[in-house]
PDB file of C-alpha atoms in Angstrom:
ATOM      1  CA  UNK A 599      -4.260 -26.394  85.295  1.00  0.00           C
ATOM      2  CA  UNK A 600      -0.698 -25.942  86.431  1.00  0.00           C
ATOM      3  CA  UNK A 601       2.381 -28.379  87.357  1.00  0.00           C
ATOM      4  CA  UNK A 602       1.599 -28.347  91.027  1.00  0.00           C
ATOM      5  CA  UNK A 603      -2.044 -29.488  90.385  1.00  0.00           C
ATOM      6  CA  UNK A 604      -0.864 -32.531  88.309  1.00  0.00           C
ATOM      7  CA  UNK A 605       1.512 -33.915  91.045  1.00  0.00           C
ATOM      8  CA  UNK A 606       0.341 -36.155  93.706  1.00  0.00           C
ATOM      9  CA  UNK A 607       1.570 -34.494  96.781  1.00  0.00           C
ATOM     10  CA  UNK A 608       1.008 -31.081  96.994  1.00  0.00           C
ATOM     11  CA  UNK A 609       3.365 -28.391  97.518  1.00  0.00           C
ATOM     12  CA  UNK A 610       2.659 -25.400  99.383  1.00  0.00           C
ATOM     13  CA  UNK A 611      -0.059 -24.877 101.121  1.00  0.00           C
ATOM     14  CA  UNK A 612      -1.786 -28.165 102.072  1.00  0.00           C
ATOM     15  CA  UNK A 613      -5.126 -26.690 103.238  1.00  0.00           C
ATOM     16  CA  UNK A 614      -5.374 -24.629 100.156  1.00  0.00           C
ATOM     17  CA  UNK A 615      -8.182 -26.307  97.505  1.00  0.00           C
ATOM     18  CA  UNK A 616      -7.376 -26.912  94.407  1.00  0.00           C
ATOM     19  CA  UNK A 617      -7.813 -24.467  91.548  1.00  0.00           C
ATOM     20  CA  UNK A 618     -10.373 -24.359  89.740  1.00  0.00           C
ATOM     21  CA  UNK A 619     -11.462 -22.953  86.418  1.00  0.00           C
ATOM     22  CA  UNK A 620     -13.196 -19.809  86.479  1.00  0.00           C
ATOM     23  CA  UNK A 621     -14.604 -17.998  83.577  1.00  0.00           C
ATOM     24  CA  UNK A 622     -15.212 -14.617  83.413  1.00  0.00           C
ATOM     25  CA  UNK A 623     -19.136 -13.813  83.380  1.00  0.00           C
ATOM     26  CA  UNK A 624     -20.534 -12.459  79.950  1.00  0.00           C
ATOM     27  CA  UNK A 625     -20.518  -8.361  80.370  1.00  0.00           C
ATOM     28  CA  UNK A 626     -24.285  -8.133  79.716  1.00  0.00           C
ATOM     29  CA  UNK A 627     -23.343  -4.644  78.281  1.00  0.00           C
ATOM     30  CA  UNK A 628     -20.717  -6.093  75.333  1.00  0.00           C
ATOM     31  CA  UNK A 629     -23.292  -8.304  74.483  1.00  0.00           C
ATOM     32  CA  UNK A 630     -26.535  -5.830  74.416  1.00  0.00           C
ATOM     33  CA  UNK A 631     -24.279  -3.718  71.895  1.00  0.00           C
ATOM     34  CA  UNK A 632     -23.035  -6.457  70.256  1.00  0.00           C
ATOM     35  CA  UNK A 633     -26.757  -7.146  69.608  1.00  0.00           C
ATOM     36  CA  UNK A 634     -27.374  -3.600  69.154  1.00  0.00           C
ATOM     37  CA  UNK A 635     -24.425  -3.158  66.429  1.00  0.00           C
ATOM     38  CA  UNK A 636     -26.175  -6.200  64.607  1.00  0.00           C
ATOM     39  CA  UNK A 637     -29.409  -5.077  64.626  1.00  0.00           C
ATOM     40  CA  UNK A 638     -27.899  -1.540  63.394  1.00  0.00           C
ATOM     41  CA  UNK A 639     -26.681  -3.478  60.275  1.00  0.00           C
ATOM     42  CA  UNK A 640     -29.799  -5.006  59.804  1.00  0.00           C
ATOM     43  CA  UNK A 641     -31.766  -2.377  59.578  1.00  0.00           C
ATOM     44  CA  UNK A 642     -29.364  -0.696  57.529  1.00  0.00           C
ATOM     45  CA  UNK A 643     -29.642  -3.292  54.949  1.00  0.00           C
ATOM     46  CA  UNK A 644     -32.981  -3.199  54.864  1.00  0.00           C
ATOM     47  CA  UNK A 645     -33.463   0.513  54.537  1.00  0.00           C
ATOM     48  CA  UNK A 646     -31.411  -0.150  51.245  1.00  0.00           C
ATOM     49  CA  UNK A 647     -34.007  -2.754  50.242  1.00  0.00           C
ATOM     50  CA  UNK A 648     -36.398  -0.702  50.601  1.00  0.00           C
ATOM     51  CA  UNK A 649     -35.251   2.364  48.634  1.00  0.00           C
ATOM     52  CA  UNK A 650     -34.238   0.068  45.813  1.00  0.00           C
ATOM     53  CA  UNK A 651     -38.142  -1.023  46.063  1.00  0.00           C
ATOM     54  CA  UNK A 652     -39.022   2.419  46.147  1.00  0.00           C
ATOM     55  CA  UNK A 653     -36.916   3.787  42.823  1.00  0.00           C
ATOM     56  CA  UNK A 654     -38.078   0.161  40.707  1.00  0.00           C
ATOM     57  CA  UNK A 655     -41.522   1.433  42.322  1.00  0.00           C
ATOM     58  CA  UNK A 656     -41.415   4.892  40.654  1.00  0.00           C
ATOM     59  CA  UNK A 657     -39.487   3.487  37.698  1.00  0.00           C
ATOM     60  CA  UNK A 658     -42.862   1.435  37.175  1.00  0.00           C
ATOM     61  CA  UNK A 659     -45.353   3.763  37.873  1.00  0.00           C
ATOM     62  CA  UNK A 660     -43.702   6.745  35.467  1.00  0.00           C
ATOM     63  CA  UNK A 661     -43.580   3.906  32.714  1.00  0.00           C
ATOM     64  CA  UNK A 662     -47.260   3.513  32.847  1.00  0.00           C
ATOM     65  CA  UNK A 663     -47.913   6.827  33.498  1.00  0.00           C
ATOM     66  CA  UNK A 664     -46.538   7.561  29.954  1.00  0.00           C
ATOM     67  CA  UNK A 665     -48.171   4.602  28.398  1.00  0.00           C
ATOM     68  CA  UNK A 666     -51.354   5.875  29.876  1.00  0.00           C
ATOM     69  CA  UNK A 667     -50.808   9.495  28.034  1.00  0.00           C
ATOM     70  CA  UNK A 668     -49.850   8.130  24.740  1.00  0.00           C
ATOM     71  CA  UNK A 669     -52.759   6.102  25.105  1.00  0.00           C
ATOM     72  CA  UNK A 670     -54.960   8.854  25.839  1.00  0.00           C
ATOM     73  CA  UNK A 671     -53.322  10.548  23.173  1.00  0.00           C
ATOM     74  CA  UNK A 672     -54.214   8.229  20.621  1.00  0.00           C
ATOM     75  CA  UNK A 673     -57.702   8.030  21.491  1.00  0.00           C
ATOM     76  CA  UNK A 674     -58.121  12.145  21.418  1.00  0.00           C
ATOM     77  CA  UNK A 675     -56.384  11.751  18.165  1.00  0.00           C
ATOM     78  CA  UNK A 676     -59.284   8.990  17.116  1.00  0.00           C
ATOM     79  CA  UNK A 677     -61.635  10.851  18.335  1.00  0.00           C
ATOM     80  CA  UNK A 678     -60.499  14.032  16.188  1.00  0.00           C
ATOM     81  CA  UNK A 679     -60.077  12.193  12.711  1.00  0.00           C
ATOM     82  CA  UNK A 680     -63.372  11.129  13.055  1.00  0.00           C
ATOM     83  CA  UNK A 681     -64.910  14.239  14.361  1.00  0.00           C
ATOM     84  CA  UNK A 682     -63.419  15.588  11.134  1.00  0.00           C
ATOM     85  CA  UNK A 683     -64.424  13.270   8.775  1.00  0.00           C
ATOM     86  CA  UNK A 684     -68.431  13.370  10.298  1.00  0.00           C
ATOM     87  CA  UNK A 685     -68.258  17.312   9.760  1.00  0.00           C
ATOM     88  CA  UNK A 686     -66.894  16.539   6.031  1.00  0.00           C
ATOM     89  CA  UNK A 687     -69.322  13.895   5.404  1.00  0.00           C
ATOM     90  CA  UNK A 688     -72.418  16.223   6.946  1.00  0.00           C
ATOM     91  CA  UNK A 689     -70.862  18.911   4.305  1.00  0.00           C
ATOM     92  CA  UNK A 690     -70.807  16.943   1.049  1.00  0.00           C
ATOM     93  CA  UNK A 691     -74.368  15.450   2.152  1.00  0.00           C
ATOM     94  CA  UNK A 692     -75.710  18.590   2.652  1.00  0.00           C
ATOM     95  CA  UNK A 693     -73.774  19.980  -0.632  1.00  0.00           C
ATOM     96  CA  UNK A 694     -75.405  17.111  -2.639  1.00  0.00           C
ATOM     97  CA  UNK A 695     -78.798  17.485  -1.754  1.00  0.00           C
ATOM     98  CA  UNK A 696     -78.904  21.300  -2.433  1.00  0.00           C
ATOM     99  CA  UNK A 697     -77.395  20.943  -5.921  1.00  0.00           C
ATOM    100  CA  UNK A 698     -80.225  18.234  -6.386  1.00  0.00           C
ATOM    101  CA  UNK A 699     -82.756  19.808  -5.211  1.00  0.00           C
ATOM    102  CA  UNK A 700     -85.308  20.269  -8.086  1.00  0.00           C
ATOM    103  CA  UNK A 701     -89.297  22.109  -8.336  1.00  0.00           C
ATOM    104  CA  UNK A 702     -92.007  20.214  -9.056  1.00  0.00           C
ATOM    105  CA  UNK A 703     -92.366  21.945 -12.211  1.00  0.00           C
ATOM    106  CA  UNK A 704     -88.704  20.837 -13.370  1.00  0.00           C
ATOM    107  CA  UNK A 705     -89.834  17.301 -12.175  1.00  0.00           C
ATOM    108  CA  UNK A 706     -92.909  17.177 -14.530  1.00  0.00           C
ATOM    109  CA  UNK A 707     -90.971  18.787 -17.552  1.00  0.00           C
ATOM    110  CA  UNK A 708     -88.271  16.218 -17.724  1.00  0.00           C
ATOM    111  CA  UNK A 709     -90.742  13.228 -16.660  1.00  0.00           C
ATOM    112  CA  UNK A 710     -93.241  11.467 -18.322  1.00  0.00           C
ATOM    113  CA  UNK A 711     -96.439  11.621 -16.979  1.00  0.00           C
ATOM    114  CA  UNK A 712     -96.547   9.704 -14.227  1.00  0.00           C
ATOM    115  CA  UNK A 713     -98.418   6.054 -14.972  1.00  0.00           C
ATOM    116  CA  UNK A 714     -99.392   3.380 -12.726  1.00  0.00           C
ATOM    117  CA  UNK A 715     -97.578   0.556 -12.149  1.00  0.00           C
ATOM    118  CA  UNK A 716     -99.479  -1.968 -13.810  1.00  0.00           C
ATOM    119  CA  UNK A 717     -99.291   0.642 -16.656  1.00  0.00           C
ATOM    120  CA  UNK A 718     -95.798   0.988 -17.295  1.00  0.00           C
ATOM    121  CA  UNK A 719     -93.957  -0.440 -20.103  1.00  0.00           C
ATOM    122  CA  UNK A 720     -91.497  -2.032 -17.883  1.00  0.00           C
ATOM    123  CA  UNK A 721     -94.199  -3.814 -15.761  1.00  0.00           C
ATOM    124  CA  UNK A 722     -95.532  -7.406 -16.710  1.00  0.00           C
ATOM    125  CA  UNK A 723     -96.899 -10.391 -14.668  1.00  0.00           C
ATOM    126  CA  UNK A 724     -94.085 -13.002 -15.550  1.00  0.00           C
ATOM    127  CA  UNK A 725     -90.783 -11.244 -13.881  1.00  0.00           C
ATOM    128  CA  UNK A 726     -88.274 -13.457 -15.862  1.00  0.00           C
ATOM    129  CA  UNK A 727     -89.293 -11.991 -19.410  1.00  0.00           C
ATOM    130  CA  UNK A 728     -88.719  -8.015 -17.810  1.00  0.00           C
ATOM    131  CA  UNK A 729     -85.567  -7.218 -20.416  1.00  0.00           C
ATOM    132  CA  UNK A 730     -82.324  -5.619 -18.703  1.00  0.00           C
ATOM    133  CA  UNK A 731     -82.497  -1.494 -18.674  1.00  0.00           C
ATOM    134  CA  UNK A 732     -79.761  -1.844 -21.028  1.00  0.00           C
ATOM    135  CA  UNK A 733     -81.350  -3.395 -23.315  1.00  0.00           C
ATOM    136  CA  UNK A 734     -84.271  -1.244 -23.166  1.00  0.00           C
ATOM    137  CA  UNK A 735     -84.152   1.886 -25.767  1.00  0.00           C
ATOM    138  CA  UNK A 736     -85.279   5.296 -24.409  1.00  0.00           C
ATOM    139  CA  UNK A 737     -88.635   5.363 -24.117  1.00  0.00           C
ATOM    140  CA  UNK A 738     -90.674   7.460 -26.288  1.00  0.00           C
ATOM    141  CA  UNK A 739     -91.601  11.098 -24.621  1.00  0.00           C
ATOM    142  CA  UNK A 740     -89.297  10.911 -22.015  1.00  0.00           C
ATOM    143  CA  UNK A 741     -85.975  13.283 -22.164  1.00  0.00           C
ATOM    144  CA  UNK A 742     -82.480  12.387 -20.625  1.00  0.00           C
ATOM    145  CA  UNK A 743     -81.858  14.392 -17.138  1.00  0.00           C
ATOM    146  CA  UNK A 744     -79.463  17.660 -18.583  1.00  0.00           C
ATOM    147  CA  UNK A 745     -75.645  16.867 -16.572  1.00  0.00           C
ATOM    148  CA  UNK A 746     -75.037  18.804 -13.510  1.00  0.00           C
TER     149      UNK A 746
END
């Protein structure tokens, strides 16, 4: 508003109107790259997200990736020691019963004659009064087993 507005009789032109405020239109190109520039920005921060999403991503997945190996690892190893230790204990098994393996005719010579039950010097009807074998003495006609 100027000085000549604010006085009550005009000077200069009287048939000329009064001012009046005029504002400049918005530039619809300034603001469609002023949108575009913020956009731009946006999606530049969020391309960062993401690759910081990605690398944590990775990050995870090679930790459990390695705890999955030494896991599997482990187990193989398991499985191994006790692979092992079945072989050895099929070997001493197999070791024992071919040292003990004995004829029948080794049998009868270190035996008694075999009795019946009900015939044996150990065997009577009342359980409690059976003695402890170490209280028993070696019976007659039997012979200790020789040592191995």
């Amino acid at each position: 508003m100027s000085f000549a507005d604010l006085m009550p009789v005009r000077i200069g032109i009287l048939n000329r109107p009064a001012r009046k405020q005029r504002h400049r239109a918005i530039d619809e190109v300034e603001r469609q790259r002023a949108l575009r520039y913020g956009a731009d920005l946006l999606i530049k921060g969020l391309q960062l997200q993401l690759a910081d999403q990605e690398a944590e991503h990775a990050d995870v997945i090679a930790r459990i990736d390695a705890r999955h190996a030494e896991i599997v690892e482990g187990l193989e190893q398991q499985i191994a020691d006790l692979e092992r230790r079945l072989a050895v204990g099929v070997l001493a098994e197999s070791a024992a019963a071919r040292t003990q393996e004995l004829s029948i005719a080794e049998i009868r010579q270190y035996c008694v004659k075999p009795v019946p039950l009900h015939q044996a010097p150990f065997a009577t009807v009342d359980p409690g009064r059976v003695p402890p074998t170490w209280a028993r003495g070696n019976d007659e006609g039997t012979q200790p087993l020789p040592a191995a």
